[in-house]
mmCIF file of C-alpha atoms in Angstrom:
data_model
loop_
_atom_site.group_PDB
_atom_site.id
_atom_site.type_symbol
_atom_site.label_atom_id
_atom_site.label_comp_id
_atom_site.label_asym_id
_atom_site.label_seq_id
_atom_site.Cartn_x
_atom_site.Cartn_y
_atom_site.Cartn_z
ATOM 1 C CA MET A 1 90.129 -88.011 52.885
ATOM 2 C CA THR A 2 87.940 -86.310 51.176
ATOM 3 C CA GLN A 3 89.262 -84.275 47.806
ATOM 4 C CA HIS A 4 87.427 -80.772 47.549
ATOM 5 C CA ASN A 5 86.091 -80.131 43.804
ATOM 6 C CA ASN A 6 88.359 -77.264 42.545
ATOM 7 C CA ASP A 7 86.413 -76.886 39.148
ATOM 8 C CA MET A 8 83.265 -75.480 41.498
ATOM 9 C CA PRO A 9 82.855 -71.762 42.007
ATOM 10 C CA THR A 10 83.298 -70.415 45.908
ATOM 11 C CA ALA A 11 80.269 -68.226 46.675
ATOM 12 C CA GLN A 12 80.906 -65.146 47.540
ATOM 13 C CA TRP A 13 80.131 -63.774 51.318
ATOM 14 C CA GLY A 14 76.329 -62.492 51.256
ATOM 15 C CA GLN A 15 75.658 -63.875 47.459
ATOM 16 C CA PRO A 16 74.518 -67.202 47.582
ATOM 17 C CA THR A 17 75.178 -69.505 44.511
ATOM 18 C CA PRO A 18 71.963 -71.339 43.227
ATOM 19 C CA PRO A 19 72.011 -75.118 42.783
ATOM 20 C CA GLU A 20 72.834 -75.634 39.189
ATOM 21 C CA GLY A 21 69.993 -78.063 38.999
ATOM 22 C CA LYS A 22 67.580 -74.300 39.568
ATOM 23 C CA LYS A 23 69.342 -72.741 36.596
ATOM 24 C CA GLY A 24 66.409 -73.337 34.129
ATOM 25 C CA TRP A 25 63.361 -72.604 36.685
ATOM 26 C CA SER A 26 65.069 -68.776 37.242
ATOM 27 C CA ARG A 27 65.487 -68.203 33.887
ATOM 28 C CA ARG A 28 61.205 -68.267 33.462
ATOM 29 C CA ARG A 29 60.526 -66.914 37.028
ATOM 30 C CA LYS A 30 62.186 -63.428 35.607
ATOM 31 C CA ILE A 31 60.179 -63.854 32.225
ATOM 32 C CA ALA A 32 57.212 -64.695 33.611
ATOM 33 C CA VAL A 33 57.656 -61.647 36.322
ATOM 34 C CA GLY A 34 58.899 -59.400 33.660
ATOM 35 C CA GLY A 35 55.545 -60.378 32.086
ATOM 36 C CA VAL A 36 53.220 -59.543 34.510
ATOM 37 C CA ALA A 37 55.545 -56.122 34.884
ATOM 38 C CA ALA A 38 54.951 -55.514 31.749
ATOM 39 C CA PHE A 39 50.908 -56.553 31.545
ATOM 40 C CA VAL A 40 50.803 -54.144 35.096
ATOM 41 C CA THR A 41 52.304 -51.236 33.264
ATOM 42 C CA LEU A 42 49.735 -51.407 30.344
ATOM 43 C CA GLY A 43 47.159 -51.983 32.107
ATOM 44 C CA GLY A 44 48.004 -49.188 34.063
ATOM 45 C CA ILE A 45 48.352 -46.620 31.368
ATOM 46 C CA GLY A 46 45.074 -47.659 30.142
ATOM 47 C CA ALA A 47 43.479 -47.451 33.617
ATOM 48 C CA ALA A 48 44.466 -43.439 33.220
ATOM 49 C CA MET A 49 43.498 -43.416 28.939
ATOM 50 C CA GLY A 50 39.952 -45.006 30.145
ATOM 51 C CA GLY A 51 39.716 -42.583 33.256
ATOM 52 C CA THR A 52 40.091 -39.592 30.723
ATOM 53 C CA SER A 53 37.491 -40.742 28.920
ATOM 54 C CA ASP A 54 35.239 -41.361 31.586
ATOM 55 C CA THR A 55 35.806 -37.763 32.572
ATOM 56 C CA GLU A 56 34.874 -36.331 30.264
ATOM 57 C CA THR A 57 31.587 -38.654 29.046
ATOM 58 C CA LYS A 58 30.484 -37.770 32.540
ATOM 59 C CA GLU A 59 31.580 -34.221 31.955
ATOM 60 C CA VAL A 60 29.758 -34.138 28.490
ATOM 61 C CA ASN A 61 26.441 -36.229 29.706
ATOM 62 C CA ALA A 62 25.710 -34.225 33.181
ATOM 63 C CA SER A 63 22.646 -32.770 33.487
ATOM 64 C CA PRO A 64 21.608 -29.025 33.119
ATOM 65 C CA GLY A 65 20.868 -28.594 37.046
ATOM 66 C CA SER A 66 24.714 -29.838 37.989
ATOM 67 C CA VAL A 67 26.430 -26.681 35.690
ATOM 68 C CA SER A 68 27.014 -23.905 38.174
ATOM 69 C CA ALA A 69 24.897 -20.734 37.926
ATOM 70 C CA PRO A 70 25.994 -18.084 36.062
ATOM 71 C CA THR A 71 26.891 -14.926 38.166
ATOM 72 C CA PRO A 72 25.360 -11.708 37.975
ATOM 73 C CA VAL A 73 28.012 -10.146 36.291
ATOM 74 C CA GLU A 74 27.978 -12.891 33.294
ATOM 75 C CA GLN A 75 23.927 -12.643 32.977
ATOM 76 C CA ALA A 76 23.385 -9.128 32.403
ATOM 77 C CA ALA A 77 26.293 -9.100 29.531
ATOM 78 C CA ALA A 78 24.564 -12.064 28.049
ATOM 79 C CA GLU A 79 21.372 -10.424 28.561
ATOM 80 C CA GLN A 80 23.033 -6.680 26.507
ATOM 81 C CA ALA A 81 24.517 -9.319 24.113
ATOM 82 C CA THR A 82 21.040 -10.315 23.499
ATOM 83 C CA VAL A 83 19.422 -7.402 22.863
ATOM 84 C CA ALA A 84 22.561 -5.979 20.935
ATOM 85 C CA GLN A 85 22.136 -8.646 18.346
ATOM 86 C CA ALA A 86 17.869 -9.041 18.435
ATOM 87 C CA PRO A 87 17.183 -7.478 15.171
ATOM 88 C CA ALA A 88 14.906 -4.183 16.064
ATOM 89 C CA THR A 89 11.206 -4.646 15.706
ATOM 90 C CA ALA A 90 9.316 -2.386 12.781
ATOM 91 C CA THR A 91 7.171 -0.372 14.549
ATOM 92 C CA GLN A 92 3.527 -0.805 11.807
ATOM 93 C CA VAL A 93 1.950 2.920 11.792
ATOM 94 C CA VAL A 94 -1.651 2.630 11.099
ATOM 95 C CA ASP A 95 -2.951 5.781 9.418
ATOM 96 C CA THR A 96 -6.362 6.012 10.762
ATOM 97 C CA THR A 97 -7.420 9.254 8.682
ATOM 98 C CA THR A 98 -9.966 9.154 6.487
ATOM 99 C CA THR A 99 -8.950 9.633 3.083
ATOM 100 C CA GLU A 100 -11.694 11.504 1.568
ATOM 101 C CA ALA A 101 -12.744 10.613 -2.176
ATOM 102 C CA PRO A 102 -11.864 13.586 -4.356
ATOM 103 C CA ALA A 103 -14.378 16.274 -5.325
ATOM 104 C CA PRO A 104 -15.548 15.476 -8.893
ATOM 105 C CA ALA A 105 -14.268 17.735 -11.657
ATOM 106 C CA PRO A 106 -16.713 20.805 -12.648
ATOM 107 C CA GLU A 107 -18.111 19.872 -15.852
ATOM 108 C CA SER A 108 -16.279 22.080 -18.404
ATOM 109 C CA ALA A 109 -18.717 23.927 -20.807
ATOM 110 C CA PRO A 110 -17.962 22.657 -24.373
ATOM 111 C CA ALA A 111 -16.237 24.390 -26.662
ATOM 112 C CA THR A 112 -17.572 27.314 -28.296
ATOM 113 C CA PRO A 113 -16.933 27.091 -32.092
ATOM 114 C CA SER A 114 -15.681 29.871 -33.919
ATOM 115 C CA LEU A 115 -18.116 32.103 -34.716
ATOM 116 C CA THR A 116 -18.519 33.594 -38.466
ATOM 117 C CA SER A 117 -19.011 37.501 -39.059
ATOM 118 C CA SER A 118 -22.433 36.332 -40.013
ATOM 119 C CA GLN A 119 -22.935 34.945 -37.108
ATOM 120 C CA ARG A 120 -20.969 37.331 -34.865
ATOM 121 C CA ASN A 121 -23.405 39.850 -36.024
ATOM 122 C CA ALA A 122 -26.486 37.793 -35.439
ATOM 123 C CA VAL A 123 -25.058 37.558 -32.213
ATOM 124 C CA ARG A 124 -25.776 41.719 -31.351
ATOM 125 C CA ALA A 125 -28.998 41.386 -33.795
ATOM 126 C CA GLY A 126 -30.441 39.035 -30.960
ATOM 127 C CA GLU A 127 -29.004 40.716 -27.767
ATOM 128 C CA THR A 128 -30.292 43.470 -28.461
ATOM 129 C CA TYR A 129 -34.450 41.737 -29.394
ATOM 130 C CA LEU A 130 -33.648 40.844 -25.632
ATOM 131 C CA ASP A 131 -33.174 44.113 -23.992
ATOM 132 C CA MET A 132 -36.378 45.242 -25.791
ATOM 133 C CA MET A 133 -38.504 42.807 -24.749
ATOM 134 C CA GLY A 134 -39.177 39.499 -23.558
ATOM 135 C CA MET A 135 -39.019 36.772 -26.332
ATOM 136 C CA SER A 136 -38.629 32.991 -26.182
ATOM 137 C CA LYS A 137 -35.847 30.926 -27.484
ATOM 138 C CA GLN A 138 -37.472 29.566 -30.789
ATOM 139 C CA GLY A 139 -38.960 32.931 -31.161
ATOM 140 C CA LEU A 140 -35.844 35.043 -31.637
ATOM 141 C CA ILE A 141 -34.195 32.310 -33.883
ATOM 142 C CA ARG A 142 -37.650 33.016 -35.824
ATOM 143 C CA GLN A 143 -37.135 37.110 -35.942
ATOM 144 C CA LEU A 144 -33.414 36.993 -36.933
ATOM 145 C CA SER A 145 -33.756 34.039 -39.672
ATOM 146 C CA SER A 146 -37.488 35.877 -41.273
ATOM 147 C CA ASP A 147 -37.393 37.778 -44.193
ATOM 148 C CA ALA A 148 -39.527 39.911 -42.239
ATOM 149 C CA GLY A 149 -36.861 40.296 -39.281
ATOM 150 C CA ASP A 150 -33.233 40.417 -40.536
ATOM 151 C CA GLY A 151 -32.793 38.352 -42.468
ATOM 152 C CA PHE A 152 -30.043 35.750 -41.163
ATOM 153 C CA SER A 153 -29.664 32.288 -42.627
ATOM 154 C CA VAL A 154 -31.583 29.519 -39.934
ATOM 155 C CA GLU A 155 -28.288 28.331 -39.641
ATOM 156 C CA ASP A 156 -26.689 31.612 -38.363
ATOM 157 C CA ALA A 157 -29.377 32.398 -36.469
ATOM 158 C CA THR A 158 -29.430 28.519 -34.552
ATOM 159 C CA VAL A 159 -25.631 29.610 -33.976
ATOM 160 C CA ALA A 160 -25.791 32.975 -32.373
ATOM 161 C CA VAL A 161 -28.845 32.414 -30.392
ATOM 162 C CA ASN A 162 -27.080 28.920 -28.505
ATOM 163 C CA HIS A 163 -24.363 31.144 -28.389
ATOM 164 C CA ILE A 164 -26.045 33.864 -26.349
ATOM 165 C CA GLU A 165 -27.042 30.634 -24.391
ATOM 166 C CA GLN A 166 -24.327 29.330 -23.479
ATOM 167 C CA GLN A 167 -22.654 32.793 -21.905
ATOM 168 C CA GLY A 168 -25.497 32.515 -19.701
ATOM 169 C CA ASP A 169 -26.350 35.710 -20.823
ATOM 170 C CA VAL A 170 -30.232 34.600 -21.761
ATOM 171 C CA ASP A 171 -33.146 33.287 -18.113
ATOM 172 C CA TRP A 172 -36.128 31.783 -20.511
ATOM 173 C CA ASN A 173 -38.294 31.771 -17.509
ATOM 174 C CA GLU A 174 -37.818 35.683 -17.000
ATOM 175 C CA GLU A 175 -38.282 36.616 -20.825
ATOM 176 C CA ALA A 176 -41.255 34.242 -20.234
ATOM 177 C CA VAL A 177 -42.019 36.968 -17.476
ATOM 178 C CA GLN A 178 -40.908 40.158 -19.297
ATOM 179 C CA ALA A 179 -43.797 38.425 -22.339
ATOM 180 C CA GLY A 180 -46.858 37.672 -20.682
ATOM 181 C CA GLN A 181 -46.237 41.167 -18.091
ATOM 182 C CA THR A 182 -46.677 42.929 -21.291
ATOM 183 C CA TYR A 183 -49.551 40.965 -22.329
ATOM 184 C CA LEU A 184 -51.078 42.060 -19.664
ATOM 185 C CA ASP A 185 -50.237 45.662 -19.787
ATOM 186 C CA MET A 186 -51.904 45.835 -23.075
ATOM 187 C CA MET A 187 -54.833 43.856 -22.316
ATOM 188 C CA GLY A 188 -56.908 41.750 -19.288
ATOM 189 C CA MET A 189 -56.103 38.044 -20.283
ATOM 190 C CA SER A 190 -57.398 35.419 -17.807
ATOM 191 C CA ARG A 191 -54.655 32.365 -16.567
ATOM 192 C CA SER A 192 -54.894 29.980 -20.007
ATOM 193 C CA GLY A 193 -55.438 32.286 -22.204
ATOM 194 C CA LEU A 194 -52.271 34.079 -21.219
ATOM 195 C CA ILE A 195 -50.526 30.657 -21.284
ATOM 196 C CA GLN A 196 -51.797 29.363 -24.592
ATOM 197 C CA GLN A 197 -51.045 33.112 -25.659
ATOM 198 C CA LEU A 198 -47.081 32.813 -24.857
ATOM 199 C CA THR A 199 -47.037 28.613 -25.827
ATOM 200 C CA SER A 200 -48.786 29.589 -29.112
ATOM 201 C CA ASP A 201 -46.598 28.900 -32.747
ATOM 202 C CA ALA A 202 -47.947 31.603 -33.727
ATOM 203 C CA GLY A 203 -47.465 33.981 -31.062
ATOM 204 C CA ASP A 204 -43.915 33.265 -28.804
ATOM 205 C CA GLN A 205 -43.120 30.134 -28.439
ATOM 206 C CA PHE A 206 -41.943 29.444 -24.939
ATOM 207 C CA THR A 207 -42.515 26.124 -23.795
ATOM 208 C CA LEU A 208 -45.590 24.961 -21.398
ATOM 209 C CA GLU A 209 -43.041 25.128 -18.241
ATOM 210 C CA GLN A 210 -41.980 28.204 -19.080
ATOM 211 C CA ALA A 211 -45.473 30.110 -19.794
ATOM 212 C CA THR A 212 -46.921 28.449 -16.584
ATOM 213 C CA TYR A 213 -44.035 29.844 -14.348
ATOM 214 C CA ALA A 214 -44.182 33.245 -15.942
ATOM 215 C CA ALA A 215 -48.608 32.718 -15.078
ATOM 216 C CA ASP A 216 -47.563 31.959 -11.559
ATOM 217 C CA GLN A 217 -45.047 34.873 -11.099
ATOM 218 C CA LEU A 218 -47.857 37.010 -12.944
ATOM 219 C CA GLY A 219 -50.336 35.850 -9.946
ATOM 220 C CA VAL A 220 -52.659 35.008 -12.981
#
């Protein structure tokens, strides 16, 4: 009669007890299965992270043609913003008007020096002679400074005649015409004789141009 070993565990229903000889194999199998599961889990995480990176890279490297076109409203708003930000272009105004050169200032007459009492008297005497007869500039100075005339100094007589000339109170060409007319009224004279009398140092002392002008005006 066979005796049963009471030390052997009795298997419960539905849970078979593995043989003793396979205990070590079961432990290694659990470790292997656990490692595989961990590897699969880490691989899934890596794939998820890698997928996100690939997606971002694809979005960055996407060609411009793949970007969706902006709507008309967005395009209009962008154009308005560009116009508002663009600096205003300065308008260059070109002056086409011709600038006329300023007219030269008229030459001012030389300042008239103050006259002494003697010089003022010489001016009055000279103007009286010019009102009575035709006289040249040199003839008038000689008359004013002559001992047989008015007796002014040559300096005062010269200052007086220059003052009369600067004031524009005398035209020496017309004075030559007046003197020539006086000679023709007194005597008959040729053209050359009249010019010689008007230009002579012993005569009226007009310049040759002034005497010629008088002869032309008198028709000699």
